[in-house]
Coordinates of C-alpha atoms in Angstrom, one line a residue:
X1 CA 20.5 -189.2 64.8
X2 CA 21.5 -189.5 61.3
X3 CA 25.1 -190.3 61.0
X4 CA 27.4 -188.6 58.7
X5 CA 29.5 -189.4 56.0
X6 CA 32.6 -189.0 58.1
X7 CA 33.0 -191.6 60.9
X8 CA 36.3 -190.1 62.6
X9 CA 37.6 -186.4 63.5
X10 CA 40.7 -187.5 61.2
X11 CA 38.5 -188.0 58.2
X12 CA 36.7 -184.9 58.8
X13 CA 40.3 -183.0 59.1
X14 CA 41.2 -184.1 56.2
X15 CA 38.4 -183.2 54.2
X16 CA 38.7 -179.8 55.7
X17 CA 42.4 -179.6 55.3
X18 CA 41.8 -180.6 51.0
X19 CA 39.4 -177.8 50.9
X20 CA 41.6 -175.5 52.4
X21 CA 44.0 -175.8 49.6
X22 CA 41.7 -176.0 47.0
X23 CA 39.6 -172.9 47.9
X24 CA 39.9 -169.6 46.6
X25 CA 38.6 -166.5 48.3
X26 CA 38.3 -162.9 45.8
X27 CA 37.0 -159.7 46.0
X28 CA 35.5 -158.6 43.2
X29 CA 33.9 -155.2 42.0
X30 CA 30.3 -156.5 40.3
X31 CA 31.7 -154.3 36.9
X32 CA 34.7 -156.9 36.9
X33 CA 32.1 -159.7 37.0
X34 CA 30.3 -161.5 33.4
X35 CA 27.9 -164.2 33.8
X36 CA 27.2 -166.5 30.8
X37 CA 24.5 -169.1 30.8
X38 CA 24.4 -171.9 27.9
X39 CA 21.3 -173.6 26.3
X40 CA 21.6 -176.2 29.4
X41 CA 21.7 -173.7 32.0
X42 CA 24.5 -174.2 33.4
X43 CA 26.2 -171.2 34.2
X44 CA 29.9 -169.7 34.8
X45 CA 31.1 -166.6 36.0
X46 CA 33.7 -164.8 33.9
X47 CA 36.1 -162.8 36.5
X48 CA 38.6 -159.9 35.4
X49 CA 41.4 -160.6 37.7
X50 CA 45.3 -159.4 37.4
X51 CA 44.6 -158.3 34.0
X52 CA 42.9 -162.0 32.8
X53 CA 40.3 -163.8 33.0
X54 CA 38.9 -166.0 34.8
X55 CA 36.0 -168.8 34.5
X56 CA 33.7 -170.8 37.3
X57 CA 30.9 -172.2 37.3
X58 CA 28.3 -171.6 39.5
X59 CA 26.2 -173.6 42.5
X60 CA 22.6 -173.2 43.3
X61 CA 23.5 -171.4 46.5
X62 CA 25.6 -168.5 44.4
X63 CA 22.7 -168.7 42.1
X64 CA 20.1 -167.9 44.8
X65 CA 22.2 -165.0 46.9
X66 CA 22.7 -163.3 43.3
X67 CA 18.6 -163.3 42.9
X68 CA 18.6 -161.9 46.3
X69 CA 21.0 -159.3 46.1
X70 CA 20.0 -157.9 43.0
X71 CA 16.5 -157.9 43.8
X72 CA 15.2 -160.5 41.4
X73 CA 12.8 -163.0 42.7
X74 CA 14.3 -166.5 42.9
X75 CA 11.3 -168.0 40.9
X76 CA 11.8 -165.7 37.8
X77 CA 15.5 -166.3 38.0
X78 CA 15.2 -170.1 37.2
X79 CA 12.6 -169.3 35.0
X80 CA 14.8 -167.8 32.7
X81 CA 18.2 -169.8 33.7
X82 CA 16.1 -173.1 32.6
X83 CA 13.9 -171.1 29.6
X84 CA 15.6 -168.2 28.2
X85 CA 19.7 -168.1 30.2
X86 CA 20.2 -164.7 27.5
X87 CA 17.8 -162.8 29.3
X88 CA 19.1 -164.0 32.6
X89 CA 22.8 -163.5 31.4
X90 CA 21.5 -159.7 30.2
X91 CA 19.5 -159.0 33.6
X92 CA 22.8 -160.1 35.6
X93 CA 25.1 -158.3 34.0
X94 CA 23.5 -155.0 33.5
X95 CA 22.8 -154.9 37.3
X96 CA 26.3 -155.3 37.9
X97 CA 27.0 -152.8 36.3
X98 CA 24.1 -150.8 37.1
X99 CA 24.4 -151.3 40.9
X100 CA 28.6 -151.8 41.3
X101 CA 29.4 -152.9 44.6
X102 CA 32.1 -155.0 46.1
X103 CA 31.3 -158.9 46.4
X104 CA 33.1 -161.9 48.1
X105 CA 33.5 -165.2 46.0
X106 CA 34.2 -167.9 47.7
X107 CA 35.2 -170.6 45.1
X108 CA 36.0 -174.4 46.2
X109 CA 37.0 -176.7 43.5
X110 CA 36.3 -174.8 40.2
X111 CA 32.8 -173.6 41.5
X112 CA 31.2 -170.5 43.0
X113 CA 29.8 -171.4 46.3
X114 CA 28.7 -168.7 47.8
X115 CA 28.0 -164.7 46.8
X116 CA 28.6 -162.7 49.2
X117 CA 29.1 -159.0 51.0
X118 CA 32.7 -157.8 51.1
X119 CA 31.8 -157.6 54.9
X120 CA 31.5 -161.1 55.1
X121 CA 34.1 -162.2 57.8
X122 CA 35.5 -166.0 56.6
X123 CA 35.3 -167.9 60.1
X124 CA 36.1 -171.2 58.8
X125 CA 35.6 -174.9 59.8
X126 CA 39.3 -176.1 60.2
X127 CA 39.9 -173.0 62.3
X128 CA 36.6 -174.0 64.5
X129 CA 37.4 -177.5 64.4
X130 CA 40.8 -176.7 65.9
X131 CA 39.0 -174.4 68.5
X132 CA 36.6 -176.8 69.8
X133 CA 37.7 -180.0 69.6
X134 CA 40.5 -179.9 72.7
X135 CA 37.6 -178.8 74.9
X136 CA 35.3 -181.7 74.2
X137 CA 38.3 -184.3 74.4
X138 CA 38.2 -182.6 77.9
X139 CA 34.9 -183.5 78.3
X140 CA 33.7 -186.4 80.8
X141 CA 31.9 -189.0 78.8
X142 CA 31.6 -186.3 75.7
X143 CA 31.8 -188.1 72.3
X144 CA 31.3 -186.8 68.8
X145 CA 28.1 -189.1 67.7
X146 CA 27.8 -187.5 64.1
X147 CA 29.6 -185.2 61.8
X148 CA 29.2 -184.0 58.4
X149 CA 30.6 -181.4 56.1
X150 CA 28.0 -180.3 53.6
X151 CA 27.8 -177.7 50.9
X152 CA 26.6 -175.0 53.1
X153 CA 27.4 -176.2 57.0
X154 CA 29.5 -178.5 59.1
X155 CA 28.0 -180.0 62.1
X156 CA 29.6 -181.2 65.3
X157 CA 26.6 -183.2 67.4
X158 CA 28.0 -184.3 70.8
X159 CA 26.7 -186.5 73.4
X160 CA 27.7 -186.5 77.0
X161 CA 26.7 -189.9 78.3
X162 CA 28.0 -189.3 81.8
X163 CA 24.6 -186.6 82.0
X164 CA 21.8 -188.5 81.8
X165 CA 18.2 -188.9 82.8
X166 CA 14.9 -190.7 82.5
X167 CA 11.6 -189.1 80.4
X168 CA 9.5 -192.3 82.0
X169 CA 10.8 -195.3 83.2
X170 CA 13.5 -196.6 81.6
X171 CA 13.3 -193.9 78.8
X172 CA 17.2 -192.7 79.3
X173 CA 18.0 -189.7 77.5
X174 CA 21.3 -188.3 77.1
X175 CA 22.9 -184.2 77.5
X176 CA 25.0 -183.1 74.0
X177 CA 25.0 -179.7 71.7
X178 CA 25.6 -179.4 67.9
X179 CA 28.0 -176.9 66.7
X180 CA 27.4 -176.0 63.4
X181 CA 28.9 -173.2 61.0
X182 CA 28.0 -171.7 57.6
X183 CA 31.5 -170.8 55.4
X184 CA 29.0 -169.4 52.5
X185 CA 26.5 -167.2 54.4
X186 CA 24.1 -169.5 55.7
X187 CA 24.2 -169.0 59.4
X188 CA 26.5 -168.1 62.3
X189 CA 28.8 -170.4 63.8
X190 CA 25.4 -172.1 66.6
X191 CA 25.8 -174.2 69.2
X192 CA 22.3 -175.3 70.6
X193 CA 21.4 -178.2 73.5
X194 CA 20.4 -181.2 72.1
X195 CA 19.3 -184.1 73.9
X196 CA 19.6 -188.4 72.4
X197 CA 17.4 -190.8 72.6
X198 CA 19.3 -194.1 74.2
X199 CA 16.8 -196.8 72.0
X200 CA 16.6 -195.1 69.2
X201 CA 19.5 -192.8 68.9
X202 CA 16.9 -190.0 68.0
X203 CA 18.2 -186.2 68.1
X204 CA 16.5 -183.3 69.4
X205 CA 18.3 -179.9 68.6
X206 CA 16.5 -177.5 71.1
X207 CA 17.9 -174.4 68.6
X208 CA 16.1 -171.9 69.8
X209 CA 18.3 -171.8 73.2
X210 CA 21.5 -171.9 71.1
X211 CA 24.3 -169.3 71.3
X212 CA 25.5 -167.5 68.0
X213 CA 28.7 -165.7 66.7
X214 CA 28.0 -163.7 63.8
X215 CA 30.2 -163.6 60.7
X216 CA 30.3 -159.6 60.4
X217 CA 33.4 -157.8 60.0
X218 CA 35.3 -155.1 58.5
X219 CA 34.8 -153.7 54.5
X220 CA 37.4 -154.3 52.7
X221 CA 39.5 -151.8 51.0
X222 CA 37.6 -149.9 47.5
X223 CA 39.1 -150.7 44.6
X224 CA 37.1 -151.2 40.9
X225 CA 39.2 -154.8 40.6
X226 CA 39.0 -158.0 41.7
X227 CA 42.0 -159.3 44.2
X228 CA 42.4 -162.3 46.0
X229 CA 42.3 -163.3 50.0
X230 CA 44.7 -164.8 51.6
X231 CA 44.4 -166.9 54.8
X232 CA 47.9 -165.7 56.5
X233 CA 46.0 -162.1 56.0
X234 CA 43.0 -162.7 57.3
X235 CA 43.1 -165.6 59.7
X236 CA 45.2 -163.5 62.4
X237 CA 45.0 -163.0 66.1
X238 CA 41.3 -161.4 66.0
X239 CA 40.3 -164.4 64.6
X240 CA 41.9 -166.8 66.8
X241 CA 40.3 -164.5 69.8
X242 CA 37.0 -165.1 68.1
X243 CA 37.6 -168.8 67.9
X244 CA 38.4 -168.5 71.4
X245 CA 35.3 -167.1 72.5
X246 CA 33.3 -169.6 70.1
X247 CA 35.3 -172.7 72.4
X248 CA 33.7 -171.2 75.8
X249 CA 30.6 -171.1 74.5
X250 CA 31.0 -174.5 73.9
X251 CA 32.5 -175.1 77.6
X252 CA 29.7 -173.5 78.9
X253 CA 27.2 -176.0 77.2
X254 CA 27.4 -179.0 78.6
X255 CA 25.9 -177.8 81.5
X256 CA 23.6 -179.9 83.7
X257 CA 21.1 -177.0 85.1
X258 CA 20.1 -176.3 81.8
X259 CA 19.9 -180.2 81.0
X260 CA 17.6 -181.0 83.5
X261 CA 15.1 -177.4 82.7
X262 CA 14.8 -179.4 78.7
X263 CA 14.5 -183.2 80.9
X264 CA 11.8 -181.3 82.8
X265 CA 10.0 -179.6 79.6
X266 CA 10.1 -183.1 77.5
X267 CA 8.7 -184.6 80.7
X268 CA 5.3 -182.1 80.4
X269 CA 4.9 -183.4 76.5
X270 CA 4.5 -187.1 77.7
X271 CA 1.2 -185.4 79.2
X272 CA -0.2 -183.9 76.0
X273 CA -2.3 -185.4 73.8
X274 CA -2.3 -184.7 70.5
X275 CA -6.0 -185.4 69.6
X276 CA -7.8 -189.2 68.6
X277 CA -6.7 -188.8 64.8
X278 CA -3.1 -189.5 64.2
X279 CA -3.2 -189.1 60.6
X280 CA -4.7 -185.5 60.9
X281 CA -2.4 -184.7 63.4
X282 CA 1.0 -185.6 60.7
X283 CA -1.0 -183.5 58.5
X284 CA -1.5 -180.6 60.7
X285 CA 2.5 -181.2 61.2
X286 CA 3.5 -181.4 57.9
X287 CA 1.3 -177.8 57.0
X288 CA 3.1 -176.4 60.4
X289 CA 7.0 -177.3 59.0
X290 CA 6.4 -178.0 55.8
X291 CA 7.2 -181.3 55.3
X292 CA 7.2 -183.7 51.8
X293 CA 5.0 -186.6 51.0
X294 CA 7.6 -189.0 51.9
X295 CA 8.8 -187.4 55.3
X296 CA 5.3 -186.7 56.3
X297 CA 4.9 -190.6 55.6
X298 CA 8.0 -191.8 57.6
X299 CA 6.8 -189.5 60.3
X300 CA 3.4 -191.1 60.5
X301 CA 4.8 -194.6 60.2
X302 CA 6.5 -194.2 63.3
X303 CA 3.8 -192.4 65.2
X304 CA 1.9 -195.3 64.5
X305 CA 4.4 -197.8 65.0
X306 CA 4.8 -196.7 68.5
X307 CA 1.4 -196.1 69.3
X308 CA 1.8 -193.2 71.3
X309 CA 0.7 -190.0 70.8
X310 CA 1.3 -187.7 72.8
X311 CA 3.3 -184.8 71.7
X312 CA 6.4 -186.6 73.2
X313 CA 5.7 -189.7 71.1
X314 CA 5.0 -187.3 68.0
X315 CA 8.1 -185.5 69.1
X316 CA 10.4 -188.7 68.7
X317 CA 8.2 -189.7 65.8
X318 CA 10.1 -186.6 63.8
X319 CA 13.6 -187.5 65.1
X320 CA 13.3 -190.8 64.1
X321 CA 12.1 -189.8 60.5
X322 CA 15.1 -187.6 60.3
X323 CA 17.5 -190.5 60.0
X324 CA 15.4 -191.7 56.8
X325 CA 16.1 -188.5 55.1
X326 CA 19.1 -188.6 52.6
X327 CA 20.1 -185.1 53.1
X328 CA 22.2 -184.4 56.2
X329 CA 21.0 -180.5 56.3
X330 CA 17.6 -181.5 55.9
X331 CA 17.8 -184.7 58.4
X332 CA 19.3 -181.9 61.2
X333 CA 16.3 -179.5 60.3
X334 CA 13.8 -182.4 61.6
X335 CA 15.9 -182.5 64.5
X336 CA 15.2 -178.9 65.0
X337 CA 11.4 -179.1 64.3
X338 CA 11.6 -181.7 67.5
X339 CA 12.8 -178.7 69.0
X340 CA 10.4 -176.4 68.2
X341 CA 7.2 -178.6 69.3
X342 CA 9.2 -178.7 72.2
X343 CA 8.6 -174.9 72.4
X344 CA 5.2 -174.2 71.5
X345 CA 3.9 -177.3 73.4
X346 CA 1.8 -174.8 75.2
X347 CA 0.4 -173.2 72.1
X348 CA 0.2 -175.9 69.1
X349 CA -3.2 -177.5 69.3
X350 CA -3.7 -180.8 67.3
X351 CA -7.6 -181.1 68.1
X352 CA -9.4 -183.6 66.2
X353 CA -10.7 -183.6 62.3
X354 CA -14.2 -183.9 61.7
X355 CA -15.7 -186.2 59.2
X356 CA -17.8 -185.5 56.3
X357 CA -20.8 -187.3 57.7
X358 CA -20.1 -185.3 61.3
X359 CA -19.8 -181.5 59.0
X360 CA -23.3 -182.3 57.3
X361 CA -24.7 -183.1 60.7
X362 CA -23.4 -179.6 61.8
X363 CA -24.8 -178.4 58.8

């Protein structure tokens, strides 16, 4: 698996201790909101606040969930925060105003990140950190293998190498789980089996049989204004019980029943054939998950390279792709699609592409 930028727990904790104090949490009423886009289009959010004003700019994120919420389609948006930013600026704000309604900001280091309801409940990473990492210390064998904070998630992918088994002979996978959580709106707080690769270090997140804790809570109080959240208000004993509940989830997953069901369902891929044309088959792949000219060409390289191809060689194929990609959210998403062949090993046929010459024939 790809590792992350932070090669300790105490780096991570320290990057989420600095955001911590440089974050800023408001409510805001959209009327009390301005945004203003320059000839660059780069845009900043003007915020009535305490009787002044305030100024941030704004991230791509906060860019998109203001489309979506106000019902303008994200393609037509850039159009015109690239090509004309006054008529995006006018659109924006007369919807505001139009359509009042309170919003969460959640503003880290002089920049909107996220856009959000007011019934948006802040579960935070240091909070889960704190919850979750005393019961994997507990753990047997457990060690965080990678870790990353990045502008929407942080990930937690732990392997258990006391709970092992072999796909063939002398294949040895290892049990784990990644924990991962959204503080701007992009996800619940997960944790899903996930299963490494001892050669290669490949990472298969089986997500679908994840567990997820929601971030919905209560509306916060009406008022035309903006105001300001404070941790010590709304990090309290619900919260902690929440956490609480997110660290038993974790507890429960290293569990070696459903370990050997995923060993057992890997084990049927090494079985499946995914036709006599590798090349179509990457192709079929890339139009199934939507992959980019230079992932699809990793993922093929390694097919190829390993010369086996079967879905479980395909499988690890896309794993070990993922540590070529430079993004870690996107690297952790080809983990996932791993997963999902995993899945629909039953259903996805590869077949084989026919030549031109073979189509005239037909013909």
């Amino acid at each position: 698996m790809k590792p992350g930028v932070f090669g300790t727990v105490e780096k991570l904790a320290r990057e989420l201790q600095r955001q911590r104090a440089a974050r800023q949490d408001l409510v805001a009423d959209t009327r009390s909101l301005t945004l203003k886009t320059n000839v660059d289009g780069k845009s900043a959010l003007t915020v009535n606040y305490k009787d002044d004003e305030f100024c941030y700019d704004v991230n791509d994120l906060a860019h998109r969930q203001i489309a979506d919420k106000l019902k303008i389609p994200f393609g037509y948006y850039q159009r015109m925060l690239i090509e004309a930013p006054e008529l995006l600026d006018m659109n924006v704000n007369n919807w505001f105003n139009q359509n009042a309604e309170q919003r969460m900001l959640r503003i880290l280091d002089g920049n909107v990140r996220a856009f959000l309801s007011a019934r948006y409940r802040r579960l935070d990473n240091l909070e889960l950190l704190n919850a979750v990492l005393p019961v994997i210390q507990k753990m047997r064998g457990a060690v965080i293998e990678s870790m990353d904070v990045t502008d929407t998630h942080m990930f937690l992918k732990v392997v258990n190498r006391n709970m092992k088994a072999e796909i063939v002979e002398g294949d040895i996978v290892y049990s784990g789980f990644v924990i991962n959580n959204s503080e701007v709106g992009v996800g619940a707080i997960n944790v899903s089996p996930m299963l490494m690769r001892k050669v290669c270090n490949n990472g298969l997140i089986i997500d679908e049989l994840g567990n997820k804790k929601y971030h919905a809570g209560k509306t916060v109080a009406d008022t035309d204004t903006a105001y300001e959240l404070y941790s010590d208000q709304t990090m309290a004993l619900d919260d902690a019980a929440y956490f609480s509940k997110a660290a038993d989830i974790v507890n429960a997953a290293a569990d070696d029943i459903m370990f050997g069901k995923i060993v057992d369902r890997v084990r049927q891929t090494v079985n499946i054939h995914t036709g006599d044309n590798p090349m179509y088959t990457v192709e079929k792949l890339a139009d199934r998950f939507v992959l980019n000219k230079q992932e699809q060409a990793n993922v093929l390289m390694y097919f190829m390279h390993d010369r086996d191809f079967s879905l479980y060689g395909l499988t690890n194929a896309i794993t070990r792709a993922s540590q070529d990609v430079k993004d870690y959210n996107c690297a952790t998403e080809m983990e996932k699609m791993g997963g999902v062949l995993l899945q629909e090993a039953d259903s996805f046929k590869f077949g084989v592409k026919k030549t031109r010459a073979k189509e005239l024939m037909a013909a």
